[in-house]
Amino acid sequence: MYTGEKYLWWNEAERKLADEVADFSDNVIRRDVDEIERTKKFPWNWFEEMGKKGWYGAFIPEEYGGMGQGIGSTTGFCIILEEIARGAPVAVDFYETTIYGYSPIVRFGTEEQKRKWLPKLATGELFAAIVITEPFMGSDAANIQTTAVPQGDEYIINGKKRFITLGGIANLNVVYCKTSDDPEDRKNHRHLSAFVVEKGAPGFKVEAIHDPMGRFGSRHAVLNFDDVRIPKENRILNEGDGWKVLTDALNIERIGVASGAVGTSRSAIEATADYVTRRVAFNQTLAEIPGVQTMCGDMVTRTNLISLLVYYSAHKMDLGIDVPLGCTIAKVFATQSLMKTVLDAVQCHGGDGYMRNYPVERLMRDSKLIEIGAGANELMQHLVWRLWLKDYMALRSASRKPITQSSITGHAAKEKIMEALSDFYCQHPALYMEREEMMERLGLTGEDLDKHLEAVEAEKLVALYRKRGGITLAKATYEGLKKTKPQEDYMFFPDFVDKEREIF
Ligand SMILES: Cc1cc2nc3c(=O)[nH]c(=O)nc-3n(C[C@H](O)[C@H](O)[C@H](O)COP(=O)(O)OP(=O)(O)OC[C@H]3O[C@@H](n4cnc5c(N)ncnc54)[C@H](O)[C@@H]3O)c2cc1C
């Protein structure tokens, strides 16, 4: 039974999809999950059934066997992820991994690559893995050490990768390798390339399988590449385009992770509702106790908010609007919110919450991963700020009058600069003045302003702040303030000050 919200802007196909996936979650995923928890066996039947339904084709164009318009949208993808995560978070690993894995082939593959692999990926006949992380690097993804060296018509790959979801299961492994040691390439993120390595390639081995905290039944492998030869046709895009390929699908990955968090949050709330409405304490059900109601109310609030965040961003993406900030906020906020929700769900279950016979214990363990994977939340938090600030600064810049010709020159310009900086000091003694604000106020082009600023800097009258070699901020020094105006011009005393007794 679908218990989530079907948003007003969803089309008929998306509404039907929500019911269909809810049915699959209730009747297949939930039926099997306890057994998988116990045995940790890989649920091949989930793959087969999701494949038959065509859900793996969410991002594959119809001409290559994909779902096409209507359902084949970011919204459709999020609906599937949310609902299967409500069934069990581990199901997400089996769905999103292959989609993120194959997305570079859809986005950048040659016609030959697309025809060869996409139809089989759409039906779940083939699975893909994303192969980035190594024992030598994790969050610092640009620091990949695995090498791919061209030789004739082939590349030879050497290195190790770890934590690879579906490693050993996936037939297609999209592997990111270093193809250049040139510091200039490294500086421009042109040192990496992406390759498809097929299961069974000589020298390509599963070295180990990790034993994780949660999401039992999933597979995370260490992969070893020992002189693995692959044809040049398996390179995605050009040599040096690896970073571009790697970062291209990040919005989809982030919104996908967030939609999984919505589904798992709903699962935790529903399990909690089933428990607290049937447990009696102090002559009332737990659901009637104000403290429990507060916790449950907050779970619902958080979950509805993250759902809205996910589907609003997904809708914008379906309209062709790029929403890096929305997707990054959704990833951080949804995963943090989920973690709080599953912990509260355990709390509402009391001692039973700590036991394995209720699902919330599993949900708690299964949820932690997504605060770490798909970009650790701390990195995403930095990114949210950087993306927001970039937009804000661009808006501020756009609102300024463009200066194409300077209205003052020579000594007069220098004087005006010092005057502006000393006025600015009176209002904002701690701050630097922005270069663009100075250009507008003084009617100077950027080039002329920089020239004059460098001249007054040489006289030690201003301190300049530079970013990537260019001046961005300026502030009058003590010497500059002293030389520009007499001390009296800087003096200011509010009315409440007794000028006779307090000022000297
Ligand atoms: C179950 C599982 C499945 C995975 N599946 C895949 C997969 O399919 N393919 C793949 O390539 N990788 C996969 N990964 C790897 C995953 O993407 C990395 O674990 C993740 O990027 C973090 O890297 P790391 O573990 O090396 O942690 P580190 O990079 O060592 O970071 C450790 C912690 O330090 C902090 N930190 C690090 N850098 C910063 C920073 N710049 N600012 C602030 N804080 C920081 C964060 O809190 C972070 O969690 C998987 C991992 C797990 C656990």
Tab-separated table of C-alpha atoms in Angstrom, residues 64-421:
chain	number	residue	atom	x	y	z
A	64	TYR	CA	18.145	1.683	-26.115
A	65	GLY	CA	15.390	-0.156	-24.227
A	66	GLY	CA	14.880	2.334	-21.369
A	67	MET	CA	11.732	3.526	-19.635
A	68	GLY	CA	11.397	6.694	-21.664
A	69	GLN	CA	9.453	9.814	-20.867
A	70	GLY	CA	6.770	9.800	-18.218
A	71	ILE	CA	8.371	7.380	-15.818
A	72	GLY	CA	11.929	7.634	-17.091
A	73	SER	CA	12.418	10.860	-15.198
A	74	THR	CA	14.243	11.995	-12.084
A	75	THR	CA	10.874	11.966	-10.323
A	76	GLY	CA	10.239	8.368	-11.431
A	77	PHE	CA	13.724	7.349	-10.284
A	78	CYS	CA	13.141	8.986	-6.872
A	79	ILE	CA	9.744	7.290	-6.508
A	80	ILE	CA	11.341	3.881	-7.121
A	81	LEU	CA	14.194	4.586	-4.716
A	82	GLU	CA	11.929	5.947	-1.995
A	83	GLU	CA	9.570	3.007	-2.142
A	84	ILE	CA	12.201	0.264	-2.263
A	85	ALA	CA	14.012	1.991	0.637
A	86	ARG	CA	10.742	1.847	2.564
A	87	GLY	CA	10.776	-1.903	1.886
A	88	ALA	CA	14.411	-2.209	3.086
A	89	PRO	CA	17.335	0.221	2.710
A	90	VAL	CA	19.544	-2.534	1.272
A	91	ALA	CA	17.328	-2.681	-1.818
A	92	VAL	CA	18.598	0.784	-2.699
A	93	ASP	CA	22.144	-0.591	-3.113
A	94	PHE	CA	20.901	-2.990	-5.768
A	95	TYR	CA	19.066	-0.324	-7.689
A	96	GLU	CA	20.953	2.944	-7.520
A	97	THR	CA	24.445	1.450	-7.841
A	98	THR	CA	23.805	0.056	-11.282
A	99	ILE	CA	22.099	3.265	-12.394
A	100	TYR	CA	24.926	5.553	-11.202
A	101	GLY	CA	27.306	2.952	-12.635
A	102	TYR	CA	25.802	3.052	-16.132
A	103	SER	CA	24.979	6.767	-16.251
A	104	PRO	CA	28.374	7.695	-17.859
A	105	ILE	CA	27.574	5.334	-20.733
A	106	VAL	CA	24.209	7.054	-21.243
A	107	ARG	CA	25.665	10.538	-20.973
A	108	PHE	CA	28.984	10.151	-22.772
A	109	GLY	CA	29.144	6.684	-24.380
A	110	THR	CA	29.779	6.198	-28.084
A	111	GLU	CA	26.923	4.863	-30.194
A	112	GLU	CA	28.683	1.491	-30.200
A	113	GLN	CA	29.017	1.443	-26.378
A	114	LYS	CA	25.363	2.397	-25.974
A	115	ARG	CA	24.093	-0.284	-28.369
A	116	LYS	CA	26.341	-2.909	-26.818
A	117	TRP	CA	25.463	-2.385	-23.165
A	118	LEU	CA	22.395	-0.210	-22.520
A	119	PRO	CA	19.609	-2.597	-23.654
A	120	LYS	CA	20.945	-5.296	-21.323
A	121	LEU	CA	21.438	-2.834	-18.456
A	122	ALA	CA	17.837	-1.629	-18.864
A	123	THR	CA	16.458	-5.109	-18.278
A	124	GLY	CA	18.821	-6.070	-15.478
A	125	GLU	CA	20.593	-8.665	-17.610
A	126	LEU	CA	23.793	-6.715	-16.880
A	127	PHE	CA	24.704	-4.746	-13.745
A	128	ALA	CA	27.123	-1.900	-13.376
A	129	ALA	CA	29.332	-0.747	-10.493
A	130	ILE	CA	30.961	2.603	-9.742
A	131	VAL	CA	34.630	2.012	-9.076
A	132	ILE	CA	36.327	5.049	-7.568
A	133	THR	CA	37.426	4.486	-3.946
A	134	GLU	CA	40.814	2.941	-3.139
A	135	PRO	CA	42.786	1.891	-0.066
A	136	PHE	CA	44.882	4.988	-0.912
A	137	MET	CA	42.088	7.592	-1.159
A	138	GLY	CA	38.390	8.116	-0.376
A	139	SER	CA	36.802	11.564	-0.068
A	140	ASP	CA	39.794	13.014	-1.907
A	141	ALA	CA	38.577	11.425	-5.137
A	142	ALA	CA	40.974	13.376	-7.373
A	143	ASN	CA	43.864	11.533	-5.716
A	144	ILE	CA	43.190	8.212	-7.496
A	145	GLN	CA	46.323	6.049	-7.714
A	146	THR	CA	45.130	3.216	-9.983
A	147	THR	CA	46.871	3.704	-13.324
A	148	ALA	CA	45.797	3.081	-16.915
A	149	VAL	CA	48.675	3.114	-19.387
A	150	PRO	CA	48.013	3.065	-23.146
A	151	GLN	CA	49.759	0.374	-25.159
A	152	GLY	CA	48.818	-0.113	-28.808
A	153	ASP	CA	45.048	-0.571	-29.039
A	154	GLU	CA	44.741	-1.247	-25.321
A	155	TYR	CA	45.104	0.245	-21.856
A	156	ILE	CA	46.817	-1.658	-19.065
A	157	ILE	CA	45.245	-1.089	-15.651
A	158	ASN	CA	47.022	-1.640	-12.323
A	159	GLY	CA	45.808	-0.839	-8.823
A	160	LYS	CA	43.322	-1.632	-6.091
A	161	LYS	CA	39.825	-0.375	-5.359
A	162	ARG	CA	37.760	-0.935	-2.226
A	163	PHE	CA	34.233	-0.610	-0.829
A	164	ILE	CA	32.851	-1.289	-4.303
A	165	THR	CA	29.135	-1.986	-4.041
A	166	LEU	CA	28.143	-4.903	-6.286
A	167	GLY	CA	31.872	-5.607	-6.744
A	168	GLY	CA	32.078	-9.188	-7.988
A	169	ILE	CA	28.404	-9.118	-9.022
A	170	ALA	CA	28.533	-6.293	-11.556
A	171	ASN	CA	29.330	-7.277	-15.122
A	172	LEU	CA	30.366	-3.751	-16.061
A	173	ASN	CA	32.722	-1.832	-13.807
A	174	VAL	CA	33.146	1.852	-14.563
A	175	VAL	CA	36.678	2.296	-13.259
A	176	TYR	CA	38.350	5.662	-12.720
A	177	CYS	CA	42.112	5.637	-13.284
A	178	LYS	CA	45.018	8.034	-13.372
A	179	THR	CA	46.286	8.548	-16.927
A	180	SER	CA	48.661	11.460	-16.336
A	181	ASP	CA	51.205	12.583	-13.748
A	182	ASP	CA	51.709	15.980	-15.355
A	183	PRO	CA	51.221	18.636	-12.604
A	184	GLU	CA	49.459	20.894	-15.139
A	185	ASP	CA	46.923	18.112	-15.955
A	186	ARG	CA	46.454	17.487	-12.246
A	187	LYS	CA	45.831	21.189	-11.616
A	188	ASN	CA	43.166	21.234	-14.338
A	189	HIS	CA	41.636	17.890	-13.308
A	190	ARG	CA	42.763	16.396	-16.618
A	191	HIS	CA	44.756	13.546	-15.054
A	192	LEU	CA	41.932	10.967	-14.780
A	193	SER	CA	40.073	8.811	-17.310
A	194	ALA	CA	37.085	6.469	-17.070
A	195	PHE	CA	36.994	2.926	-18.439
A	196	VAL	CA	34.547	0.048	-18.600
A	197	VAL	CA	36.171	-3.123	-17.282
A	198	GLU	CA	34.095	-6.225	-17.867
A	199	LYS	CA	33.826	-9.031	-15.364
A	200	GLY	CA	36.164	-11.851	-16.380
A	201	ALA	CA	38.908	-9.640	-17.865
A	202	PRO	CA	42.229	-11.450	-17.199
A	203	GLY	CA	44.026	-9.988	-14.149
A	204	PHE	CA	40.796	-8.453	-12.762
A	205	LYS	CA	40.002	-10.163	-9.458
A	206	VAL	CA	37.820	-9.764	-6.404
A	207	GLU	CA	40.424	-9.576	-3.630
A	208	ALA	CA	38.081	-9.497	-0.628
A	209	ILE	CA	34.471	-8.937	0.413
A	210	HIS	CA	33.832	-6.563	3.341
A	211	ASP	CA	31.601	-7.550	6.277
A	212	PRO	CA	29.512	-4.395	6.868
A	213	MET	CA	27.583	-2.954	9.839
A	214	GLY	CA	24.265	-3.074	8.003
A	215	ARG	CA	22.472	-3.529	4.706
A	216	PHE	CA	23.165	-7.269	4.908
A	217	GLY	CA	22.868	-9.081	1.614
A	218	SER	CA	24.611	-6.259	-0.211
A	219	ARG	CA	28.158	-6.792	-1.470
A	220	HIS	CA	31.095	-4.435	-1.063
A	221	ALA	CA	34.342	-5.648	-2.535
A	222	VAL	CA	38.054	-4.949	-2.754
A	223	LEU	CA	39.001	-5.258	-6.422
A	224	ASN	CA	42.515	-5.926	-7.686
A	225	PHE	CA	43.722	-4.948	-11.151
A	226	ASP	CA	46.914	-6.715	-12.155
A	227	ASP	CA	47.984	-5.752	-15.697
A	228	VAL	CA	44.349	-5.813	-16.804
A	229	ARG	CA	44.213	-5.178	-20.546
A	230	ILE	CA	41.121	-3.508	-21.937
A	231	PRO	CA	40.453	-2.315	-25.482
A	232	LYS	CA	40.646	1.426	-26.114
A	233	GLU	CA	36.971	1.309	-27.189
A	234	ASN	CA	36.135	0.811	-23.499
A	235	ARG	CA	37.326	4.300	-22.567
A	236	ILE	CA	34.467	6.702	-21.835
A	237	LEU	CA	34.997	10.057	-23.539
A	238	ASN	CA	38.590	11.164	-24.077
A	239	GLU	CA	41.708	10.560	-22.073
A	240	GLY	CA	41.734	13.217	-19.336
A	241	ASP	CA	37.920	13.485	-19.165
A	242	GLY	CA	37.619	11.188	-16.116
A	243	TRP	CA	36.882	13.988	-13.649
A	244	LYS	CA	34.181	15.373	-15.905
A	245	VAL	CA	32.596	11.900	-16.170
A	246	LEU	CA	32.923	11.296	-12.425
A	247	THR	CA	31.311	14.559	-11.374
A	248	ASP	CA	28.609	14.615	-14.059
A	249	ALA	CA	26.096	12.387	-12.267
A	250	LEU	CA	26.537	13.910	-8.815
A	251	ASN	CA	23.178	15.703	-8.770
A	252	ILE	CA	21.368	12.475	-9.609
A	253	GLU	CA	23.365	10.573	-7.015
A	254	ARG	CA	22.607	13.124	-4.283
A	255	ILE	CA	18.893	13.360	-4.993
A	256	GLY	CA	18.771	9.565	-5.225
A	257	VAL	CA	20.386	9.119	-1.820
A	258	ALA	CA	17.975	11.685	-0.366
A	259	SER	CA	14.912	9.933	-1.792
A	260	GLY	CA	16.115	6.660	-0.245
A	261	ALA	CA	16.328	8.523	3.076
A	262	VAL	CA	12.690	9.596	2.699
A	263	GLY	CA	11.592	5.980	2.201
A	264	THR	CA	13.582	4.670	5.163
A	265	SER	CA	12.268	7.501	7.364
A	266	ARG	CA	8.722	6.553	6.427
A	267	SER	CA	9.463	2.941	7.253
A	268	ALA	CA	10.809	3.961	10.704
A	269	ILE	CA	7.738	6.114	11.411
A	270	GLU	CA	5.319	3.410	10.321
A	271	ALA	CA	7.079	0.784	12.454
A	272	THR	CA	6.985	3.222	15.389
A	273	ALA	CA	3.276	3.953	14.887
A	274	ASP	CA	2.543	0.209	14.843
A	275	TYR	CA	4.419	-0.139	18.130
A	276	VAL	CA	3.401	2.912	20.170
A	277	THR	CA	-0.311	2.537	19.399
A	278	ARG	CA	-0.253	-0.983	20.852
A	279	ARG	CA	2.035	-0.660	23.863
A	280	VAL	CA	0.341	0.426	27.099
A	281	ALA	CA	2.212	2.131	29.934
A	282	PHE	CA	0.938	4.352	32.767
A	283	ASN	CA	-2.626	3.335	31.802
A	284	GLN	CA	-2.369	4.747	28.309
A	285	THR	CA	-0.814	3.795	24.999
A	286	LEU	CA	2.646	5.211	24.340
A	287	ALA	CA	1.064	7.105	21.440
A	288	GLU	CA	-0.921	9.155	23.992
A	289	ILE	CA	2.089	10.185	26.077
A	290	PRO	CA	3.138	13.796	25.270
A	291	GLY	CA	6.899	13.079	25.243
A	292	VAL	CA	6.411	10.255	22.741
A	293	GLN	CA	4.064	12.410	20.665
A	294	THR	CA	6.732	15.124	20.467
A	295	MET	CA	9.311	12.640	19.179
A	296	CYS	CA	6.889	11.128	16.671
A	297	GLY	CA	5.615	14.530	15.547
A	298	ASP	CA	9.174	15.639	14.837
A	299	MET	CA	9.837	12.467	12.843
A	300	VAL	CA	6.818	13.203	10.650
A	301	THR	CA	7.772	16.869	10.252
A	302	ARG	CA	11.326	16.062	9.201
A	303	THR	CA	10.212	13.345	6.812
A	304	ASN	CA	7.587	15.481	5.087
A	305	LEU	CA	10.119	18.289	4.717
A	306	ILE	CA	12.790	16.102	3.139
A	307	SER	CA	10.216	14.551	0.831
A	308	LEU	CA	9.198	17.991	-0.402
A	309	LEU	CA	12.837	18.959	-0.856
A	310	VAL	CA	13.499	15.815	-2.901
A	311	TYR	CA	10.488	16.019	-5.192
A	312	TYR	CA	10.731	19.750	-5.759
A	313	SER	CA	14.365	19.377	-6.860
A	314	ALA	CA	13.513	16.280	-8.922
A	315	HIS	CA	10.714	18.179	-10.666
A	316	LYS	CA	13.062	21.038	-11.507
A	317	MET	CA	15.563	18.540	-12.942
A	318	ASP	CA	12.805	17.036	-15.073
A	319	LEU	CA	12.124	20.527	-16.404
A	320	GLY	CA	15.786	20.742	-17.396
A	321	ILE	CA	16.829	23.051	-14.554
A	322	ASP	CA	20.192	22.281	-12.985
A	323	VAL	CA	19.832	22.245	-9.182
A	324	PRO	CA	23.220	21.452	-7.638
A	325	LEU	CA	22.380	23.389	-4.462
A	326	GLY	CA	18.958	21.740	-4.046
A	327	CYS	CA	20.410	18.252	-4.561
A	328	THR	CA	23.298	18.840	-2.163
A	329	ILE	CA	21.024	20.273	0.540
A	330	ALA	CA	18.681	17.323	0.016
A	331	LYS	CA	21.573	14.847	0.453
A	332	VAL	CA	22.871	16.405	3.681
A	333	PHE	CA	19.567	17.298	5.281
A	334	ALA	CA	17.748	14.082	4.349
A	335	THR	CA	20.531	11.806	5.617
A	336	GLN	CA	20.992	13.770	8.865
A	337	SER	CA	17.252	13.844	9.354
A	338	LEU	CA	16.995	10.118	8.671
A	339	MET	CA	19.660	9.337	11.273
A	340	LYS	CA	17.775	11.342	13.915
A	341	THR	CA	14.493	9.662	12.907
A	342	VAL	CA	15.803	6.087	13.155
A	343	LEU	CA	17.445	6.814	16.526
A	344	ASP	CA	14.156	8.259	17.811
A	345	ALA	CA	12.281	5.271	16.397
A	346	VAL	CA	14.527	2.939	18.419
A	347	GLN	CA	13.952	5.137	21.486
A	348	CYS	CA	10.164	4.944	21.088
A	349	HIS	CA	10.418	1.147	21.077
A	350	GLY	CA	12.251	1.140	24.460
A	351	GLY	CA	14.102	-2.142	25.097
A	352	ASP	CA	12.400	-3.733	22.113
A	353	GLY	CA	14.088	-1.142	19.919
A	354	TYR	CA	17.425	-2.674	20.836
A	355	MET	CA	16.317	-6.158	19.817
A	356	ARG	CA	16.422	-7.739	16.412
A	357	ASN	CA	12.793	-8.803	16.342
A	358	TYR	CA	11.660	-5.274	15.406
A	359	PRO	CA	12.814	-3.599	12.174
A	360	VAL	CA	13.994	-0.316	13.728
A	361	GLU	CA	17.273	-1.856	14.923
A	362	ARG	CA	18.076	-2.797	11.319
A	363	LEU	CA	16.918	0.555	10.007
A	364	MET	CA	19.280	2.297	12.420
A	365	ARG	CA	22.304	0.284	11.243
A	366	ASP	CA	21.325	0.464	7.594
A	367	SER	CA	20.906	4.242	7.672
A	368	LYS	CA	24.370	5.267	8.813
A	369	LEU	CA	26.012	4.516	5.474
A	370	ILE	CA	24.443	7.383	3.581
A	371	GLU	CA	25.876	10.033	5.893
A	372	ILE	CA	29.291	8.740	4.728
A	373	GLY	CA	28.804	7.530	1.145
A	374	ALA	CA	28.002	9.632	-1.944
A	375	GLY	CA	30.228	12.373	-0.487
A	376	ALA	CA	30.634	12.479	3.317
A	377	ASN	CA	28.182	14.976	4.808
A	378	GLU	CA	30.960	17.247	6.080
A	379	LEU	CA	32.134	17.762	2.497
A	380	MET	CA	28.549	18.335	1.368
A	381	GLN	CA	28.025	20.939	4.098
A	382	HIS	CA	31.022	22.907	2.802
A	383	LEU	CA	29.648	22.539	-0.699
A	384	VAL	CA	26.188	23.838	0.255
A	385	TRP	CA	27.789	27.002	1.579
A	386	ARG	CA	30.075	27.416	-1.435
A	387	LEU	CA	27.226	26.914	-3.932
A	388	TRP	CA	24.877	29.258	-2.079
A	389	LEU	CA	27.530	31.947	-1.709
A	390	LYS	CA	28.450	31.714	-5.390
A	391	ASP	CA	24.792	32.328	-6.389
A	392	TYR	CA	24.415	35.168	-3.889
A	393	MET	CA	27.626	36.890	-4.987
A	394	ALA	CA	26.631	36.515	-8.646
A	395	LEU	CA	23.272	38.194	-7.892
A	396	ARG	CA	24.987	41.010	-6.024
A	397	SER	CA	27.451	41.468	-8.870
A	398	ALA	CA	24.667	41.528	-11.442
A	399	SER	CA	22.902	44.324	-9.536
A	400	ARG	CA	25.948	46.628	-9.827
A	401	LYS	CA	26.309	49.185	-12.592
A	402	PRO	CA	28.944	48.004	-15.107
A	403	ILE	CA	31.847	50.475	-15.500
A	404	THR	CA	33.357	50.500	-18.973
A	405	GLN	CA	35.318	53.742	-18.720
A	406	SER	CA	36.997	55.380	-15.716
A	407	SER	CA	35.698	58.811	-14.764
A	408	ILE	CA	38.822	59.853	-12.825
A	409	THR	CA	42.539	59.300	-13.364
A	410	GLY	CA	45.972	59.828	-11.821
A	411	HIS	CA	46.412	61.492	-8.449
A	412	ALA	CA	42.684	62.320	-8.166
A	413	ALA	CA	41.811	58.636	-8.444
A	414	LYS	CA	44.284	57.730	-5.688
A	415	GLU	CA	42.818	60.427	-3.444
A	416	LYS	CA	39.262	59.238	-4.067
A	417	ILE	CA	40.266	55.650	-3.308
A	418	MET	CA	41.752	56.664	0.043
A	419	GLU	CA	38.702	58.791	0.832
A	420	ALA	CA	36.361	55.889	0.048
A	421	LEU	CA	38.398	53.530	2.205
